[in-house]
Coordinates of C-alpha atoms in Angstrom, one line a residue:
X1 CA 35.8 -24.5 7.1
X2 CA 37.1 -23.3 3.8
X3 CA 35.1 -25.0 1.0
X4 CA 35.6 -23.5 -2.4
X5 CA 32.9 -23.9 -5.1
X6 CA 33.5 -26.5 -7.7
X7 CA 31.5 -27.7 -10.7
X8 CA 30.4 -30.7 -8.8
X9 CA 29.2 -28.6 -5.8
X10 CA 27.3 -26.3 -8.3
X11 CA 25.4 -29.1 -9.9
X12 CA 24.7 -30.6 -6.4
X13 CA 23.2 -27.3 -5.2
X14 CA 21.3 -26.9 -8.5
X15 CA 19.8 -30.4 -8.0
X16 CA 18.5 -29.5 -4.5
X17 CA 17.2 -26.1 -5.7
X18 CA 15.6 -27.5 -8.8
X19 CA 12.1 -28.1 -7.4
X20 CA 11.9 -24.6 -5.8
X21 CA 13.3 -23.0 -9.0
X22 CA 10.8 -24.9 -11.1
X23 CA 7.8 -23.7 -9.0
X24 CA 9.2 -20.1 -9.0
X25 CA 9.7 -20.2 -12.7
X26 CA 6.3 -21.6 -13.6
X27 CA 4.1 -19.5 -11.2
X28 CA 6.1 -16.3 -10.9
X29 CA 8.7 -15.6 -13.6
X30 CA 6.8 -17.0 -16.6
X31 CA 3.6 -15.0 -15.8
X32 CA 5.6 -11.8 -15.4
X33 CA 7.2 -12.1 -18.9
X34 CA 4.0 -13.5 -20.4
X35 CA 1.9 -10.5 -19.1
X36 CA 4.6 -8.1 -20.4
X37 CA 4.3 -9.7 -23.9
X38 CA 0.5 -9.7 -23.6
X39 CA 0.5 -5.9 -23.1
X40 CA 1.9 -5.5 -26.6
X41 CA -0.8 -7.6 -28.3
X42 CA -2.3 -5.1 -30.7
X43 CA -4.5 -7.5 -32.6
X44 CA -5.1 -11.0 -31.4
X45 CA -7.5 -13.9 -31.1
X46 CA -7.5 -15.0 -27.5
X47 CA -9.7 -18.1 -28.0
X48 CA -7.4 -19.5 -30.7
X49 CA -4.2 -18.1 -29.2
X50 CA -3.2 -16.3 -32.4
X51 CA -1.5 -12.9 -32.4
X52 CA -1.9 -11.0 -35.7
X53 CA 0.1 -7.9 -34.7
X54 CA 2.3 -6.5 -31.9
X55 CA 2.4 -2.8 -31.0
X56 CA 1.9 -0.2 -28.4
X57 CA -1.8 0.3 -29.1
X58 CA -2.8 -0.7 -25.6
X59 CA -0.6 1.9 -24.0
X60 CA -1.9 4.5 -26.5
X61 CA -5.5 3.4 -25.5
X62 CA -4.6 4.1 -21.9
X63 CA -3.4 7.6 -22.7
X64 CA -6.8 8.4 -24.3
X65 CA -9.0 6.6 -21.8
X66 CA -10.7 9.0 -19.3
X67 CA -11.4 6.2 -16.9
X68 CA -7.7 5.4 -16.7
X69 CA -6.8 9.0 -15.8
X70 CA -9.6 9.1 -13.2
X71 CA -8.2 5.9 -11.7
X72 CA -4.7 7.4 -11.7
X73 CA -5.9 10.6 -10.1
X74 CA -7.9 8.8 -7.4
X75 CA -4.9 6.5 -6.7
X76 CA -2.6 9.5 -6.3
X77 CA -5.1 11.2 -3.9
X78 CA -5.4 8.0 -2.0
X79 CA -1.6 7.7 -1.6
X80 CA -1.2 11.3 -0.6
X81 CA -4.0 11.0 1.9
X82 CA -3.1 7.7 3.5
X83 CA 0.7 7.6 3.7
X84 CA 1.7 10.8 5.5
X85 CA -1.3 10.6 8.0
X86 CA -0.6 6.9 8.6
X87 CA 3.1 7.5 9.3
X88 CA 2.5 10.4 11.7
X89 CA -0.3 8.6 13.6
X90 CA 1.6 5.4 13.8
X91 CA 4.8 7.1 15.1
X92 CA 2.8 9.1 17.7
X93 CA 0.9 6.0 18.9
X94 CA 4.2 3.9 19.0
X95 CA 5.8 6.6 21.2
X96 CA 2.7 6.5 23.5
X97 CA 2.6 2.7 23.6
X98 CA 6.3 2.5 24.5
X99 CA 5.5 4.1 27.9
X100 CA 5.7 1.8 30.8
X101 CA 2.1 2.2 32.0
X102 CA -0.5 -0.3 33.1
X103 CA -2.6 -1.9 30.4
X104 CA -0.2 -1.0 27.5
X105 CA 0.0 -4.7 26.4
X106 CA -3.8 -4.7 25.9
X107 CA -3.7 -1.4 23.9
X108 CA -1.0 -2.9 21.6
X109 CA -3.2 -5.9 20.9
X110 CA -6.2 -3.6 20.1
X111 CA -4.2 -1.6 17.6
X112 CA -2.8 -4.7 16.0
X113 CA -6.2 -6.4 15.6
X114 CA -7.0 -4.7 12.2
X115 CA -3.9 -6.4 10.7
X116 CA -5.1 -9.9 11.4
X117 CA -8.8 -9.2 10.6
X118 CA -10.1 -9.9 7.1
X119 CA -10.8 -6.8 4.9
X120 CA -14.3 -8.0 4.3
X121 CA -15.1 -8.1 8.0
X122 CA -13.5 -4.7 8.5
X123 CA -15.5 -3.2 5.6
X124 CA -18.8 -4.6 6.9
X125 CA -18.1 -2.8 10.2
X126 CA -17.0 0.4 8.5
X127 CA -20.1 0.4 6.2
X128 CA -22.1 0.6 9.4
X129 CA -19.8 3.3 10.8
X130 CA -20.1 5.3 7.6
X131 CA -23.9 4.9 7.3
X132 CA -25.5 8.3 6.7
X133 CA -28.5 7.9 9.0
X134 CA -27.4 5.2 11.6
X135 CA -23.6 5.4 11.4
X136 CA -21.4 5.9 14.4
X137 CA -19.2 8.5 12.7
X138 CA -22.1 10.8 11.9
X139 CA -23.5 10.3 15.4
X140 CA -20.2 11.6 16.9
X141 CA -20.1 14.5 14.4
X142 CA -23.6 15.5 15.4
X143 CA -22.2 16.3 18.9
X144 CA -20.3 19.2 17.3
X145 CA -23.3 20.4 15.2
X146 CA -22.1 18.8 11.9
X147 CA -24.9 17.7 9.5
X148 CA -25.0 14.0 8.4
X149 CA -22.3 13.3 5.8
X150 CA -23.1 10.9 3.0
X151 CA -19.8 9.0 3.2
X152 CA -20.7 6.1 0.9
X153 CA -23.4 7.6 -1.3
X154 CA -21.8 10.8 -2.4
X155 CA -19.0 11.0 -5.0
X156 CA -17.4 13.8 -3.0
X157 CA -16.9 11.7 0.1
X158 CA -16.0 8.3 -1.5
X159 CA -12.2 8.8 -1.5
X160 CA -12.1 10.5 2.0
X161 CA -14.1 7.5 3.5
X162 CA -11.7 5.1 1.8
X163 CA -8.7 7.0 3.2
X164 CA -10.1 6.9 6.7
X165 CA -10.6 3.2 6.5
X166 CA -7.1 2.6 5.0
X167 CA -5.4 4.7 7.7
X168 CA -7.1 2.8 10.5
X169 CA -6.3 -0.5 8.9
X170 CA -2.6 0.3 8.4
X171 CA -1.9 1.5 11.9
X172 CA -1.3 -1.8 13.5
X173 CA 1.5 -3.0 11.2
X174 CA 3.2 0.4 11.2
X175 CA 3.0 0.7 14.9
X176 CA 4.6 -2.7 15.3
X177 CA 7.6 -1.7 13.1
X178 CA 8.0 1.6 14.9
X179 CA 8.0 -0.1 18.3
X180 CA 10.7 -2.5 17.0
X181 CA 12.7 0.5 15.8
X182 CA 12.3 2.4 19.0
X183 CA 13.4 -0.6 21.1
X184 CA 16.6 -0.8 19.0
X185 CA 17.7 2.8 20.1
X186 CA 20.0 2.7 23.1
X187 CA 18.6 4.5 26.1
X188 CA 22.0 6.1 26.8
X189 CA 21.3 8.8 24.2
X190 CA 18.1 9.9 25.8
X191 CA 19.6 9.7 29.2
X192 CA 22.4 12.0 28.0
X193 CA 19.8 14.4 26.7
X194 CA 18.0 14.4 30.0
X195 CA 21.3 15.2 31.8
X196 CA 21.5 18.2 29.4
X197 CA 18.0 19.3 30.5
X198 CA 16.5 18.8 27.0
X199 CA 12.7 19.0 26.9
X200 CA 10.6 16.1 25.7
X201 CA 10.2 17.6 22.2
X202 CA 13.9 18.3 21.9
X203 CA 14.7 14.8 22.9
X204 CA 12.3 13.5 20.3
X205 CA 13.4 15.8 17.4
X206 CA 17.2 15.8 18.0
X207 CA 17.7 12.2 19.4
X208 CA 14.8 9.8 18.7
X209 CA 13.7 10.9 15.3
X210 CA 17.1 10.9 13.6
X211 CA 18.0 7.5 15.0
X212 CA 14.6 6.2 13.9
X213 CA 15.1 7.5 10.3
X214 CA 15.9 4.1 8.7
X215 CA 12.7 2.6 10.3
X216 CA 10.7 5.6 9.1
X217 CA 12.2 5.2 5.6
X218 CA 11.3 1.5 5.5
X219 CA 7.7 2.1 6.7
X220 CA 7.2 4.8 4.1
X221 CA 8.4 2.6 1.3
X222 CA 6.1 -0.3 2.3
X223 CA 3.2 2.1 2.9
X224 CA 3.5 3.7 -0.6
X225 CA 3.6 0.3 -2.3
X226 CA 0.6 -0.9 -0.3
X227 CA -1.4 2.3 -1.0
X228 CA -0.8 1.9 -4.8
X229 CA -2.3 -1.6 -4.6
X230 CA -5.5 -0.6 -3.0
X231 CA -8.4 -2.8 -4.2
X232 CA -9.9 -5.0 -1.4
X233 CA -11.1 -2.0 0.5
X234 CA -12.8 -0.4 -2.5
X235 CA -14.5 -3.7 -3.5
X236 CA -15.8 -4.6 0.0
X237 CA -16.7 -1.0 1.1
X238 CA -18.8 -0.2 -2.0
X239 CA -20.3 -3.7 -2.6
X240 CA -18.2 -4.7 -5.6
X241 CA -18.4 -1.3 -7.3
X242 CA -16.0 1.5 -7.7
X243 CA -18.0 3.8 -5.4
X244 CA -20.9 6.1 -6.3
X245 CA -20.6 7.2 -10.0
X246 CA -17.2 5.3 -10.1
X247 CA -15.8 8.1 -7.9
X248 CA -13.5 5.6 -6.0
X249 CA -12.1 4.0 -9.1
X250 CA -8.4 3.1 -8.4
X251 CA -5.7 1.7 -10.7
X252 CA -6.0 -1.9 -9.5
X253 CA -9.8 -1.7 -9.7
X254 CA -9.4 -0.4 -13.2
X255 CA -7.2 -3.4 -14.0
X256 CA -9.8 -5.7 -12.4
X257 CA -12.6 -4.3 -14.5
X258 CA -10.6 -4.6 -17.7
X259 CA -9.5 -8.2 -17.0
X260 CA -12.5 -9.9 -15.4
X261 CA -15.5 -7.8 -16.4
X262 CA -14.6 -6.5 -19.9
X263 CA -12.1 -9.4 -20.7
X264 CA -9.8 -6.9 -22.4
X265 CA -6.7 -8.8 -21.2
X266 CA -4.1 -6.8 -23.2
X267 CA -5.3 -3.4 -21.9
X268 CA -5.3 -4.9 -18.4
X269 CA -1.8 -6.1 -18.8
X270 CA -0.6 -2.7 -20.1
X271 CA -2.3 -0.9 -17.1
X272 CA -0.6 -3.4 -14.8
X273 CA 2.8 -2.4 -16.2
X274 CA 2.0 1.3 -15.9
X275 CA 1.2 0.7 -12.2
X276 CA 4.4 -1.3 -11.8
X277 CA 6.5 1.5 -13.5
X278 CA 4.9 4.2 -11.3
X279 CA 5.6 2.2 -8.1
X280 CA 9.1 1.3 -9.2
X281 CA 10.0 5.0 -9.9
X282 CA 8.5 6.2 -6.6
X283 CA 10.5 3.5 -4.8
X284 CA 13.7 4.6 -6.5
X285 CA 12.9 8.2 -5.5
X286 CA 12.3 7.1 -1.9
X287 CA 15.6 5.1 -1.9
X288 CA 17.5 8.2 -3.2
X289 CA 15.9 10.4 -0.5
X290 CA 16.5 7.8 2.1
X291 CA 20.2 7.6 1.3
X292 CA 20.4 11.4 1.4
X293 CA 18.4 11.9 4.7
X294 CA 18.0 8.6 6.6
X295 CA 21.6 7.3 6.3
X296 CA 23.7 10.4 6.0
X297 CA 22.5 12.3 9.1

């Protein structure tokens, strides 16, 4: 049916979409622009809603705030520690779970459980696992002669413990996406490689991995964005604090402290847009790499 748009059809569609557009505008679009404007409030009276001066003072404050740079450094370490390890483990487990062996459905459920479990419940369990004296992890390490590690009480081990928890929590979702990507690859390619007597590694590296590149690219983009937003794990794992001596302070936790605890709303808004800009630039870089590698092989 060939139905060309007219003025009447435009207003008819706008009438039906108006409720959804109104909700989207009030609760999504307006807060975005309002927070951007708030980040440029250099001198204001929040209680009387009076702005005396606009400027970039809040962004300059961030440049000179050691806590902000510590949060930025910790977030970068967290992203670098979580994303590559999570991608490699997820892909390896997805290849293992794709095998037609008894009990694989149960294993898939076990790996997906962290995705549907609340972060608070997960953190309670991991606080026991990380316990210095009674924790499961130190008990296992003691089999290899390793002394007890103060995972949650030492500033040195706060970020590594956070990375271990985040990797474990992200496995289920990434494995599910990789399994979907693997199921979309026609078996004829692997069968042809078997006919050519290719080894298992050669079949993976020259057949499966290149065909899985778009899926890997998607998972990497989502993982980087999620890693930059880390907050729940820090809050729950360290009892509402940013780790021992604030050693696990991340960018979102910094924004949380500025907004809710210090009520410095303008600085919190400025830090939020710095976080958005970093995530946006990294996503653009990943898109560029993805077009060069994932879609041009």
